[in-house]
Tab-separated table of C-alpha atoms and ligand atoms in Angstrom:
chain	number	residue	atom	x	y	z
A	150	MET	CA	0.156	0.011	-0.139
A	151	THR	CA	1.470	3.351	-0.831
A	152	LYS	CA	1.363	6.088	1.907
A	153	TYR	CA	-1.809	7.637	0.583
A	154	PRO	CA	-4.511	5.324	-1.131
A	155	PRO	CA	-5.485	5.827	-4.099
A	156	GLU	CA	-9.187	7.026	-5.374
A	157	PRO	CA	-11.417	3.646	-4.859
A	158	TYR	CA	-13.483	4.922	-7.761
A	159	ARG	CA	-13.261	5.778	-11.079
A	160	ILE	CA	-14.345	8.949	-12.945
A	161	LYS	CA	-17.614	8.557	-15.124
A	162	MET	CA	-18.579	12.582	-15.784
A	163	VAL	CA	-16.437	15.524	-16.107
A	164	GLU	CA	-17.027	18.524	-15.210
A	165	PRO	CA	-14.384	21.121	-16.738
A	166	ILE	CA	-13.691	24.317	-14.368
A	167	ARG	CA	-12.378	27.664	-15.285
A	168	MET	CA	-8.758	28.915	-15.469
A	169	THR	CA	-8.216	32.559	-14.455
A	170	THR	CA	-5.661	35.189	-14.579
A	171	ARG	CA	-4.555	37.179	-12.022
A	172	GLU	CA	-6.306	40.187	-13.412
A	173	ASP	CA	-9.614	38.395	-13.341
A	174	ARG	CA	-9.211	37.715	-9.724
A	175	GLU	CA	-8.270	41.132	-8.754
A	176	ARG	CA	-11.651	42.370	-10.363
A	177	ALA	CA	-13.603	39.369	-8.666
A	178	ILE	CA	-12.116	39.579	-5.171
A	179	LYS	CA	-12.713	43.459	-5.081
A	180	LYS	CA	-16.312	42.899	-6.309
A	181	ALA	CA	-16.635	40.181	-3.503
A	182	GLY	CA	-15.284	42.706	-1.141
A	183	TYR	CA	-12.449	40.084	-0.202
A	184	ASN	CA	-14.970	37.887	1.368
A	185	THR	CA	-14.497	34.159	-0.143
A	186	PHE	CA	-18.367	33.459	0.115
A	187	LEU	CA	-19.372	36.483	-1.821
A	188	LEU	CA	-17.026	35.134	-5.035
A	189	ASP	CA	-19.314	33.589	-8.117
A	190	SER	CA	-18.301	30.282	-8.393
A	191	GLU	CA	-17.080	30.496	-11.991
A	192	ASP	CA	-14.501	32.812	-10.830
A	193	VAL	CA	-12.864	30.079	-8.856
A	194	TYR	CA	-10.215	27.257	-10.014
A	195	ILE	CA	-10.555	24.927	-6.983
A	196	ASP	CA	-13.254	25.341	-4.878
A	197	LEU	CA	-12.511	24.707	-1.111
A	198	LEU	CA	-14.813	27.078	0.624
A	199	THR	CA	-16.568	23.835	2.129
A	200	ASP	CA	-17.583	20.285	2.038
A	201	SER	CA	-21.170	20.717	2.614
A	202	GLY	CA	-23.212	19.843	-0.464
A	203	THR	CA	-20.074	19.881	-2.736
A	204	SER	CA	-20.146	15.925	-2.724
A	205	ALA	CA	-20.162	13.736	-5.806
A	206	MET	CA	-22.682	11.611	-6.256
A	207	SER	CA	-22.245	7.846	-7.229
A	208	ASP	CA	-23.793	6.577	-10.296
A	209	ASN	CA	-25.872	4.493	-7.606
A	210	GLN	CA	-27.351	7.433	-6.084
A	211	TRP	CA	-27.983	9.443	-9.557
A	212	SER	CA	-30.029	6.369	-10.822
A	213	GLY	CA	-31.485	6.900	-7.451
A	214	LEU	CA	-32.391	10.274	-8.324
A	215	MET	CA	-34.669	8.930	-11.466
A	216	GLN	CA	-36.776	6.394	-8.853
A	217	GLY	CA	-37.821	9.638	-7.036
A	218	ASP	CA	-41.047	9.265	-6.000
A	219	GLU	CA	-42.699	12.794	-5.879
A	220	ALA	CA	-46.052	12.362	-3.615
A	221	TYR	CA	-46.628	15.099	-1.489
A	222	ALA	CA	-47.387	12.630	1.624
A	223	GLY	CA	-45.832	9.432	1.892
A	224	SER	CA	-43.338	9.055	-0.865
A	225	LYS	CA	-41.530	5.361	-1.142
A	226	ASN	CA	-38.031	7.520	-1.173
A	227	TRP	CA	-39.019	8.828	2.921
A	228	HIS	CA	-39.691	5.364	3.736
A	229	ASN	CA	-36.435	4.288	2.092
A	230	LEU	CA	-34.724	7.223	4.374
A	231	ARG	CA	-36.370	6.862	7.156
A	232	ASP	CA	-35.491	2.987	7.357
A	233	THR	CA	-31.855	3.586	6.466
A	234	VAL	CA	-31.650	6.094	9.504
A	235	GLN	CA	-33.119	4.285	12.058
A	236	LYS	CA	-30.934	0.985	11.211
A	237	VAL	CA	-27.549	3.079	10.478
A	238	PHE	CA	-28.027	5.335	13.343
A	239	GLY	CA	-29.962	2.956	15.811
A	240	TYR	CA	-32.617	6.037	16.527
A	241	LYS	CA	-36.408	5.451	16.449
A	242	TYR	CA	-37.766	8.479	15.183
A	243	VAL	CA	-36.411	10.168	12.533
A	244	VAL	CA	-37.889	13.889	10.999
A	245	PRO	CA	-36.613	15.301	8.044
A	246	THR	CA	-35.418	18.736	7.118
A	247	HIS	CA	-34.237	20.566	4.237
A	248	GLN	CA	-30.519	20.844	5.725
A	249	GLY	CA	-28.445	20.602	9.118
A	250	ARG	CA	-29.798	24.217	10.266
A	251	GLY	CA	-33.332	22.970	9.587
A	252	ALA	CA	-32.873	20.038	12.227
A	253	GLU	CA	-30.862	22.585	14.400
A	254	ASN	CA	-33.841	24.966	14.634
A	255	ILE	CA	-36.385	22.806	15.634
A	256	LEU	CA	-34.305	20.649	18.223
A	257	SER	CA	-33.462	24.477	19.501
A	258	LYS	CA	-37.192	25.687	19.677
A	259	ILE	CA	-38.718	22.155	21.365
A	260	MET	CA	-35.771	21.769	23.654
A	261	ILE	CA	-34.501	25.013	25.294
A	262	LYS	CA	-36.121	27.609	27.218
A	263	GLU	CA	-35.366	30.784	27.760
A	264	GLY	CA	-31.805	31.482	30.038
A	265	ASP	CA	-30.929	27.508	29.578
A	266	TYR	CA	-27.688	26.921	28.864
A	267	ILE	CA	-26.185	24.270	26.271
A	268	PRO	CA	-22.777	23.153	26.904
A	269	GLY	CA	-21.032	21.872	23.729
A	270	ASN	CA	-17.685	20.861	22.429
A	271	MET	CA	-16.778	24.244	20.900
A	272	TYR	CA	-19.373	26.203	19.008
A	273	PHE	CA	-20.786	25.704	15.567
A	274	THR	CA	-21.891	29.137	13.826
A	275	THR	CA	-25.727	28.045	13.032
A	276	THR	CA	-25.973	25.464	15.805
A	277	ARG	CA	-25.411	28.260	18.268
A	278	ALA	CA	-27.139	31.278	16.524
A	279	HIS	CA	-30.214	28.685	16.254
A	280	GLN	CA	-29.573	27.965	20.321
A	281	GLU	CA	-29.245	31.845	21.185
A	282	LEU	CA	-32.145	31.979	19.132
A	283	ALA	CA	-34.062	29.789	21.159
A	284	GLY	CA	-32.955	31.933	24.276
A	285	GLY	CA	-30.153	29.579	24.926
A	286	ASN	CA	-26.533	30.385	26.572
A	287	PHE	CA	-24.028	28.484	24.495
A	288	ARG	CA	-21.077	26.865	26.952
A	289	ASP	CA	-18.116	25.630	25.568
A	290	VAL	CA	-17.170	22.737	27.506
A	291	ILE	CA	-14.774	21.374	24.811
A	292	ILE	CA	-10.573	20.523	26.141
A	293	ASN	CA	-8.046	23.219	26.392
A	294	GLU	CA	-5.963	21.221	23.912
A	295	ALA	CA	-8.417	21.953	21.087
A	296	HIS	CA	-7.933	25.946	21.443
A	297	ASP	CA	-4.060	25.347	20.572
A	298	PRO	CA	-3.203	24.093	17.259
A	299	ASN	CA	-0.313	22.613	18.381
A	300	SER	CA	-1.271	19.896	20.822
A	301	ASN	CA	-1.460	16.822	18.885
A	302	HIS	CA	-3.838	15.391	21.248
A	303	PRO	CA	-5.476	12.338	19.187
A	304	PHE	CA	-8.977	13.273	20.236
A	305	LYS	CA	-9.168	17.191	20.319
A	306	GLY	CA	-13.038	17.229	19.834
A	307	ASN	CA	-13.282	15.596	23.785
A	308	VAL	CA	-15.660	17.153	26.434
A	309	ASP	CA	-13.794	18.037	28.835
A	310	LEU	CA	-15.158	16.541	31.802
A	311	GLU	CA	-14.479	18.443	34.700
A	312	LYS	CA	-15.818	21.851	32.651
A	313	TYR	CA	-18.820	19.849	31.945
A	314	GLN	CA	-19.477	18.855	35.792
A	315	ASN	CA	-18.644	22.797	36.491
A	316	LEU	CA	-21.635	24.065	34.752
A	317	ILE	CA	-23.820	21.849	35.777
A	318	ASN	CA	-22.825	22.708	39.116
A	319	GLU	CA	-23.095	26.269	39.101
A	320	VAL	CA	-26.555	27.059	36.824
A	321	GLY	CA	-28.044	23.377	37.961
A	322	PRO	CA	-28.821	20.488	35.194
A	323	GLU	CA	-32.465	21.684	35.599
A	324	LYS	CA	-31.006	24.538	33.012
A	325	ILE	CA	-29.491	22.007	31.020
A	326	PRO	CA	-31.674	20.323	28.470
A	327	TYR	CA	-29.017	18.841	26.415
A	328	ILE	CA	-25.185	18.634	26.061
A	329	ALA	CA	-24.686	18.965	21.995
A	330	VAL	CA	-21.678	17.232	21.116
A	331	GLY	CA	-19.733	17.358	17.608
A	332	VAL	CA	-18.247	14.372	15.673
A	333	THR	CA	-16.050	15.657	14.745
A	334	VAL	CA	-15.634	19.449	15.927
A	335	ASN	CA	-15.694	21.405	12.851
A	336	MET	CA	-14.337	24.349	14.276
A	337	ALA	CA	-11.589	22.582	16.274
A	338	GLY	CA	-10.214	21.429	12.851
A	339	GLY	CA	-12.460	18.743	12.093
A	340	GLN	CA	-10.740	16.743	15.307
A	341	PRO	CA	-12.686	13.860	16.892
A	342	VAL	CA	-14.433	12.285	19.850
A	343	SER	CA	-13.090	8.826	21.717
A	344	MET	CA	-15.673	6.299	22.214
A	345	GLU	CA	-14.026	6.464	25.844
A	346	ASN	CA	-14.645	10.411	26.157
A	347	LEU	CA	-18.345	9.754	24.647
A	348	LYS	CA	-18.960	7.095	27.524
A	349	GLN	CA	-17.915	9.607	30.272
A	350	VAL	CA	-20.515	12.164	29.256
A	351	ARG	CA	-23.366	9.664	28.753
A	352	ASP	CA	-22.582	8.877	32.510
A	353	ILE	CA	-22.322	12.281	33.618
A	354	SER	CA	-25.400	13.252	31.230
A	355	LYS	CA	-27.781	10.592	32.831
A	356	LYS	CA	-26.851	11.067	35.869
A	357	HIS	CA	-27.951	14.357	35.543
A	358	GLY	CA	-31.096	13.868	33.753
A	359	ILE	CA	-29.548	15.763	30.636
A	360	LYS	CA	-29.871	14.476	27.457
A	361	VAL	CA	-26.915	13.835	24.907
A	362	ILE	CA	-28.013	15.289	21.270
A	363	PHE	CA	-25.109	14.777	18.729
A	364	ASP	CA	-24.413	17.012	16.175
A	365	ALA	CA	-23.387	13.466	13.635
A	366	THR	CA	-22.819	16.048	10.172
A	367	ARG	CA	-19.297	14.350	10.476
A	368	CYS	CA	-19.920	11.011	11.867
A	369	VAL	CA	-18.455	9.048	9.348
A	370	GLU	CA	-14.904	10.916	9.357
A	371	ASN	CA	-15.334	10.384	13.735
A	372	SER	CA	-15.995	6.467	13.515
A	373	TYR	CA	-13.065	6.445	11.006
A	374	PHE	CA	-10.424	7.950	13.812
A	375	ILE	CA	-11.368	6.116	16.429
A	376	LYS	CA	-11.056	2.769	14.047
A	377	GLU	CA	-7.406	4.068	13.222
A	378	ARG	CA	-6.433	5.894	16.566
A	379	GLU	CA	-8.750	4.065	20.028
A	380	LYS	CA	-7.653	0.928	21.651
A	381	GLY	CA	-10.000	-1.864	21.194
A	382	TYR	CA	-12.200	-0.610	17.607
A	383	GLU	CA	-9.146	-1.340	15.364
A	384	ASP	CA	-11.064	-4.416	13.782
A	385	LYS	CA	-14.913	-3.098	14.270
A	386	SER	CA	-16.130	-1.499	10.724
A	387	ILE	CA	-17.004	2.305	10.540
A	388	SER	CA	-20.995	1.203	10.522
A	389	GLU	CA	-20.587	-0.777	13.985
A	390	ILE	CA	-18.395	1.861	15.480
A	391	LEU	CA	-20.818	4.247	14.215
A	392	LYS	CA	-23.546	2.615	15.722
A	393	GLU	CA	-22.256	2.573	19.275
A	394	MET	CA	-21.338	6.460	18.761
A	395	MET	CA	-25.000	6.975	18.575
A	396	SER	CA	-26.042	4.611	21.171
A	397	LEU	CA	-24.367	6.997	23.633
A	398	GLY	CA	-26.780	9.562	22.942
A	399	ASP	CA	-30.550	10.370	22.682
A	400	GLY	CA	-30.548	12.080	19.479
A	401	ALA	CA	-28.995	13.819	16.295
A	402	THR	CA	-29.267	16.463	14.075
A	403	MET	CA	-27.512	15.727	10.945
A	404	SER	CA	-26.502	18.068	7.978
A	405	GLY	CA	-26.696	15.273	4.672
A	406	LYS	CA	-24.514	17.394	2.622
A	407	LYS	CA	-21.328	16.101	4.683
A	408	ASP	CA	-21.050	12.519	5.304
A	409	PRO	CA	-24.422	11.189	3.707
A	410	LEU	CA	-23.037	12.445	0.129
A	411	VAL	CA	-25.601	14.472	-0.808
A	412	ASN	CA	-26.145	18.099	-2.256
A	413	ILE	CA	-29.002	18.990	0.134
A	414	GLY	CA	-30.975	17.624	2.689
A	415	GLY	CA	-30.502	16.786	6.350
A	416	PHE	CA	-32.454	15.234	9.694
A	417	LEU	CA	-33.460	14.911	13.146
A	418	ALA	CA	-33.281	11.836	15.286
A	419	LEU	CA	-34.955	11.157	18.308
A	420	ASN	CA	-35.794	8.103	20.366
A	421	ASP	CA	-38.290	10.069	22.825
A	422	LYS	CA	-41.704	9.931	21.332
A	423	SER	CA	-42.829	12.922	22.828
A	424	LEU	CA	-40.158	14.973	21.677
A	425	TYR	CA	-40.685	13.718	18.226
A	426	GLN	CA	-44.125	14.708	18.427
A	427	LYS	CA	-43.292	18.383	19.714
A	428	ALA	CA	-40.895	17.906	16.341
A	429	THR	CA	-43.379	17.183	13.573
A	430	GLN	CA	-45.327	19.917	15.007
A	431	LEU	CA	-42.450	22.479	13.903
A	432	VAL	CA	-41.506	20.713	11.138
A	433	VAL	CA	-44.531	21.381	9.113
A	434	VAL	CA	-44.264	24.427	9.983
A	435	TYR	CA	-41.019	25.710	9.185
A	436	GLU	CA	-40.095	22.662	6.279
A	437	GLY	CA	-42.521	20.672	5.260
A	438	MET	CA	-44.539	17.397	6.111
A	439	PRO	CA	-43.326	15.226	8.469
A	440	SER	CA	-42.583	12.835	5.303
A	441	TYR	CA	-40.617	15.034	3.203
A	442	GLY	CA	-39.167	17.968	5.499
A	443	GLY	CA	-38.092	20.020	2.460
A	444	MET	CA	-36.768	17.652	0.395
A	445	SER	CA	-37.907	16.356	-2.733
A	446	GLY	CA	-38.373	12.409	-3.175
A	447	ARG	CA	-35.076	12.189	-5.282
A	448	ASP	CA	-32.907	14.090	-2.696
A	449	MET	CA	-34.204	11.606	-0.158
A	450	GLU	CA	-33.325	8.634	-2.149
A	451	ALA	CA	-29.795	10.083	-2.996
A	452	MET	CA	-29.318	10.374	0.871
A	453	ALA	CA	-30.595	7.204	1.892
A	454	ARG	CA	-27.676	5.673	-0.657
A	455	GLY	CA	-25.148	7.958	0.531
A	456	ILE	CA	-25.277	7.175	3.667
A	457	TYR	CA	-24.791	3.525	2.871
A	458	GLU	CA	-21.779	4.222	0.162
A	459	SER	CA	-20.347	6.680	2.984
A	460	LEU	CA	-19.790	3.831	5.488
A	461	ASP	CA	-17.484	1.993	3.018
A	462	TYR	CA	-13.993	1.697	4.386
A	463	HIS	CA	-11.939	2.344	1.375
A	464	TYR	CA	-13.642	5.268	0.644
A	465	ILE	CA	-13.570	6.785	4.091
A	466	GLU	CA	-9.995	6.031	4.282
A	467	HIS	CA	-9.174	7.322	0.546
A	468	ARG	CA	-11.273	10.335	2.014
A	469	VAL	CA	-9.170	11.287	5.334
A	470	ASN	CA	-5.850	10.234	3.581
A	471	GLN	CA	-6.480	13.188	0.867
A	472	LEU	CA	-6.709	15.550	3.959
A	473	GLN	CA	-3.234	13.923	5.435
A	474	TYR	CA	-1.500	14.337	1.886
A	475	LEU	CA	-2.415	17.699	1.857
A	476	GLY	CA	-1.592	18.846	5.432
A	477	ASP	CA	2.109	16.820	5.499
A	478	LYS	CA	2.695	18.438	2.299
A	479	LEU	CA	2.166	21.822	4.323
A	480	ASP	CA	3.606	20.763	6.883
A	481	GLU	CA	7.071	19.311	5.655
A	482	ALA	CA	7.152	23.091	4.068
A	483	GLY	CA	7.047	24.561	7.821
A	484	ILE	CA	3.675	26.401	7.325
A	485	PRO	CA	1.681	26.593	10.189
A	486	ILE	CA	-1.311	24.368	10.567
A	487	VAL	CA	-3.777	22.949	13.118
A	488	LYS	CA	-2.263	19.409	14.274
A	489	PRO	CA	-3.555	16.607	14.167
A	490	VAL	CA	-4.907	17.116	10.543
A	491	GLY	CA	-9.043	16.382	10.896
A	492	GLY	CA	-11.708	14.805	8.844
A	493	HIS	CA	-12.712	17.170	6.149
A	494	ALA	CA	-10.396	20.057	6.343
A	495	VAL	CA	-6.485	21.591	6.664
A	496	TYR	CA	-6.576	24.586	8.655
A	497	LEU	CA	-3.757	27.218	8.061
A	498	ASP	CA	-2.826	29.225	11.307
A	499	ALA	CA	-3.476	32.332	10.184
A	500	SER	CA	-2.227	34.121	13.569
A	501	LYS	CA	1.256	32.680	13.010
A	502	PHE	CA	1.299	32.746	9.400
A	503	LEU	CA	0.542	36.529	9.193
A	504	SER	CA	2.097	37.262	12.604
A	505	HIS	CA	2.479	40.878	11.527
A	506	ILE	CA	-1.361	41.767	11.192
A	507	PRO	CA	-3.343	42.290	14.438
A	508	ARG	CA	-6.509	40.446	14.944
A	509	GLU	CA	-8.816	43.363	14.570
A	510	GLU	CA	-7.064	43.297	10.565
A	511	PHE	CA	-8.561	39.561	10.561
A	512	PRO	CA	-5.498	37.580	9.479
A	513	ALA	CA	-7.550	34.889	8.624
A	514	GLN	CA	-9.407	36.650	6.318
A	515	THR	CA	-6.780	38.510	4.541
A	516	LEU	CA	-5.142	35.086	4.239
A	517	ALA	CA	-8.336	33.949	2.666
A	518	ALA	CA	-8.854	36.495	0.041
A	519	ASN	CA	-4.880	36.692	-1.105
A	520	ILE	CA	-4.663	32.870	-1.182
A	521	TYR	CA	-7.821	33.094	-3.712
A	522	LEU	CA	-5.893	35.976	-5.323
A	523	ASP	CA	-2.590	34.287	-6.328
A	524	SER	CA	-4.261	30.742	-7.450
A	525	GLY	CA	-7.985	31.339	-8.002
A	526	VAL	CA	-8.050	28.477	-4.572
A	527	ARG	CA	-11.621	29.406	-2.498
A	528	CYS	CA	-11.238	28.600	0.898
A	529	MET	CA	-13.035	30.097	3.996
A	530	GLU	CA	-12.204	32.214	6.992
A	531	ARG	CA	-12.658	30.471	10.667
A	532	GLY	CA	-11.573	32.890	12.965
A	533	ALA	CA	-12.974	36.260	14.779
A	534	VAL	CA	-15.015	37.129	11.251
A	535	SER	CA	-17.054	33.486	11.787
A	536	ALA	CA	-17.356	33.795	15.609
A	537	GLY	CA	-19.355	37.114	15.631
A	538	ARG	CA	-19.916	39.557	18.137
A	539	ASP	CA	-20.727	39.113	22.345
A	540	LYS	CA	-23.897	40.455	23.817
A	541	ASP	CA	-22.294	43.568	24.403
A	542	GLY	CA	-21.103	44.154	20.382
A	543	ASN	CA	-17.819	43.480	20.931
A	544	ASN	CA	-15.746	41.071	18.575
A	545	ILE	CA	-15.118	37.826	19.984
A	546	TYR	CA	-11.589	36.802	19.326
A	547	PRO	CA	-11.032	33.234	19.691
A	548	ASN	CA	-8.006	31.300	20.201
A	549	LEU	CA	-7.890	29.964	16.681
A	550	GLU	CA	-7.854	32.022	13.728
A	551	THR	CA	-7.962	29.671	10.872
A	552	VAL	CA	-7.954	29.482	6.979
A	553	ARG	CA	-9.844	26.659	6.157
A	554	LEU	CA	-8.862	24.621	2.862
A	555	THR	CA	-12.380	22.356	3.287
A	556	VAL	CA	-11.858	19.051	0.794
A	557	PRO	CA	-15.333	18.147	-1.082
A	558	ARG	CA	-16.132	14.110	-0.908
A	559	ARG	CA	-14.717	12.369	-4.082
A	560	VAL	CA	-14.311	15.466	-6.414
A	561	TYR	CA	-10.570	16.513	-6.922
A	562	THR	CA	-7.599	14.585	-7.014
A	563	TYR	CA	-3.793	14.576	-5.683
A	564	ALA	CA	-2.781	16.493	-8.537
A	565	HIS	CA	-5.481	19.354	-7.088
A	566	LEU	CA	-4.484	19.250	-3.821
A	567	ASP	CA	-0.647	19.999	-5.231
A	568	VAL	CA	-1.856	22.860	-6.902
A	569	VAL	CA	-3.593	24.255	-3.439
A	570	ALA	CA	-0.215	23.647	-1.317
A	571	ASP	CA	2.201	25.265	-3.883
A	572	SER	CA	-0.184	28.356	-3.909
A	573	VAL	CA	-0.039	28.151	0.261
A	574	ILE	CA	3.519	27.647	0.076
A	575	LYS	CA	4.739	30.815	-2.296
A	576	LEU	CA	2.564	33.241	-0.516
A	577	TYR	CA	4.031	31.831	3.082
A	578	GLU	CA	7.533	32.942	1.614
A	579	LYS	CA	5.967	36.952	0.798
A	580	ARG	CA	3.458	37.277	3.613
A	581	ASP	CA	5.291	40.229	4.727
A	582	GLN	CA	3.270	41.972	1.952
A	583	LEU	CA	-0.161	41.230	2.837
A	584	VAL	CA	-2.092	44.038	4.924
A	585	GLY	CA	-4.993	43.468	6.557
A	586	LEU	CA	-8.666	44.281	6.460
A	587	ARG	CA	-11.578	46.243	7.558
A	588	PHE	CA	-15.212	45.575	7.436
A	589	THR	CA	-17.197	48.000	5.367
A	590	TYR	CA	-20.719	46.011	6.045
A	591	GLU	CA	-21.506	43.500	8.431
A	592	ALA	CA	-24.973	41.612	9.641
A	593	PRO	CA	-25.865	41.335	13.330
A	594	VAL	CA	-26.144	37.300	12.731
A	595	LEU	CA	-23.772	35.223	10.561
A	596	ARG	CA	-21.625	38.010	9.511
A	597	PHE	CA	-18.958	35.904	7.668
A	598	PHE	CA	-21.546	35.100	4.673
A	599	THR	CA	-22.529	38.452	4.397
A	600	ALA	CA	-19.643	40.661	4.885
A	601	ARG	CA	-17.670	42.779	3.089
A	602	PHE	CA	-14.256	44.417	3.791
A	603	GLU	CA	-11.578	46.975	2.197
A	604	PRO	CA	-7.685	46.694	2.546
A	605	VAL	CA	-6.646	48.670	5.645
A	606	LYS	CA	-3.957	50.514	3.595
B	837	F0G	N1	-23.290	21.138	11.936
B	837	F0G	C1	-21.860	21.214	11.857
B	837	F0G	C2	-20.589	20.760	12.597
B	837	F0G	C3	-21.759	21.759	10.163
B	837	F0G	O1	-20.180	21.514	10.467
B	837	F0G	C4	-22.664	22.676	9.350
B	837	F0G	C5	-22.547	23.271	8.096
B	837	F0G	C6	-23.730	22.354	10.464
B	837	F0G	C7	-23.877	22.038	11.553
B	837	F0G	C8	-25.263	23.386	9.593
B	837	F0G	O2	-25.750	22.244	8.633
B	837	F0G	O3	-24.948	23.927	6.262
B	837	F0G	O4	-26.372	21.654	6.204
B	837	F0G	O5	-27.176	23.735	7.351
B	837	F0G	N2	-21.433	23.426	8.089
B	837	F0G	C9	-21.311	23.719	6.987
B	837	F0G	C10	-19.694	24.592	6.675
B	837	F0G	C11	-21.805	25.375	6.118
B	837	F0G	O6	-19.065	24.688	5.402
B	837	F0G	O7	-18.838	23.914	7.575
B	837	F0G	P1	-26.004	23.051	7.410
């Protein structure tokens, strides 16, 4: 076996991508207010903005699209999706939603009361926004290592049990409807949580009557890391590990746009019947019938098939190793990255990369804009701009000021990743020439999506 396993698929259909000149890109990034979210896809060469909804579907999924049953109610594809989720994840009840945040909205509305606290292993942007809109307060209970880009902890996504217990002691368990556990943790760098830690979280939560709700968006990647890194799991299959993980919780939200290998879709899964009934009352208001939740029949079919495909060992081994390849290449060239490399992205440590740019001038936003300018590679800021402002209106400066190079599933080859690495390395050599950014427009919620900037000088 080579160090990095080759693609476990062959290419049946191609999508040409446009090469751009430096002048094209200068025009485009200026027009986009130096925010890579606002670039047009046609102006992008290699798109590492996100792994969300950007997967390549298989021939099996595409043929499933042709079998879409577009009945308003009781579509056969819904039955397939529901049965798949019940079987693979082990939860009793499934509520389909148009994407992950649809599930987060419903979960937050049915579980959170004004003034509640929701502990979580680091925040995610949309998850926290829904918790706060429902009147809750997010509390970060991830281990300290997660905030340190240089820590090589194998399970940097773990919950810090002492922080969790301290919060329970401080506010009382009746104020904590559930703990939100991301597997893997996106904002920490795609870092996994160990099974042992999940068992401990389950034990503490059970003792205090607190529910455990997973953000299962990247649960297959987490299962792979458990298989590779945790003693006792080396001979278990990905699906056995996934099912064991999910058995330690009371439910899960899912963005089908990531591990389930589809371009749109999601669900909320629950074991509690009364919560499920409350969720179905809301799904009809916000998403659609409880048998489609904002998805077409064909979308549900593709997701059911994608969930099974994602459990294939060779698929997930290749996926995670593509990331490792890019990370190793950057690391060997001395580029500061978050270590270890996570499951869906390589994160550049922008504070270190652009140490001459102060946090108020958003080094990660600056770096993302300049990578695009250099090579047409689009990536994403994950730092202070994403973190937003606190209740007093002050910028939140998280420890991690990063740029995320997110690799879509089954889309790019190792050669594409070479282009990305070469561009980042070249930029690092002339990093002193880059200047920071300031806001020219800022929305009050989830500002990173639509913010506009201009160079400070
Ligand atoms: N939870 C996590 C951990 C996510 O990464 C995302 C989306 C969601 C929930 C929300 O799901 O987009 O289907 O509504 N993350 C994307 C990203 C946007 O680029 O990281 P959604």
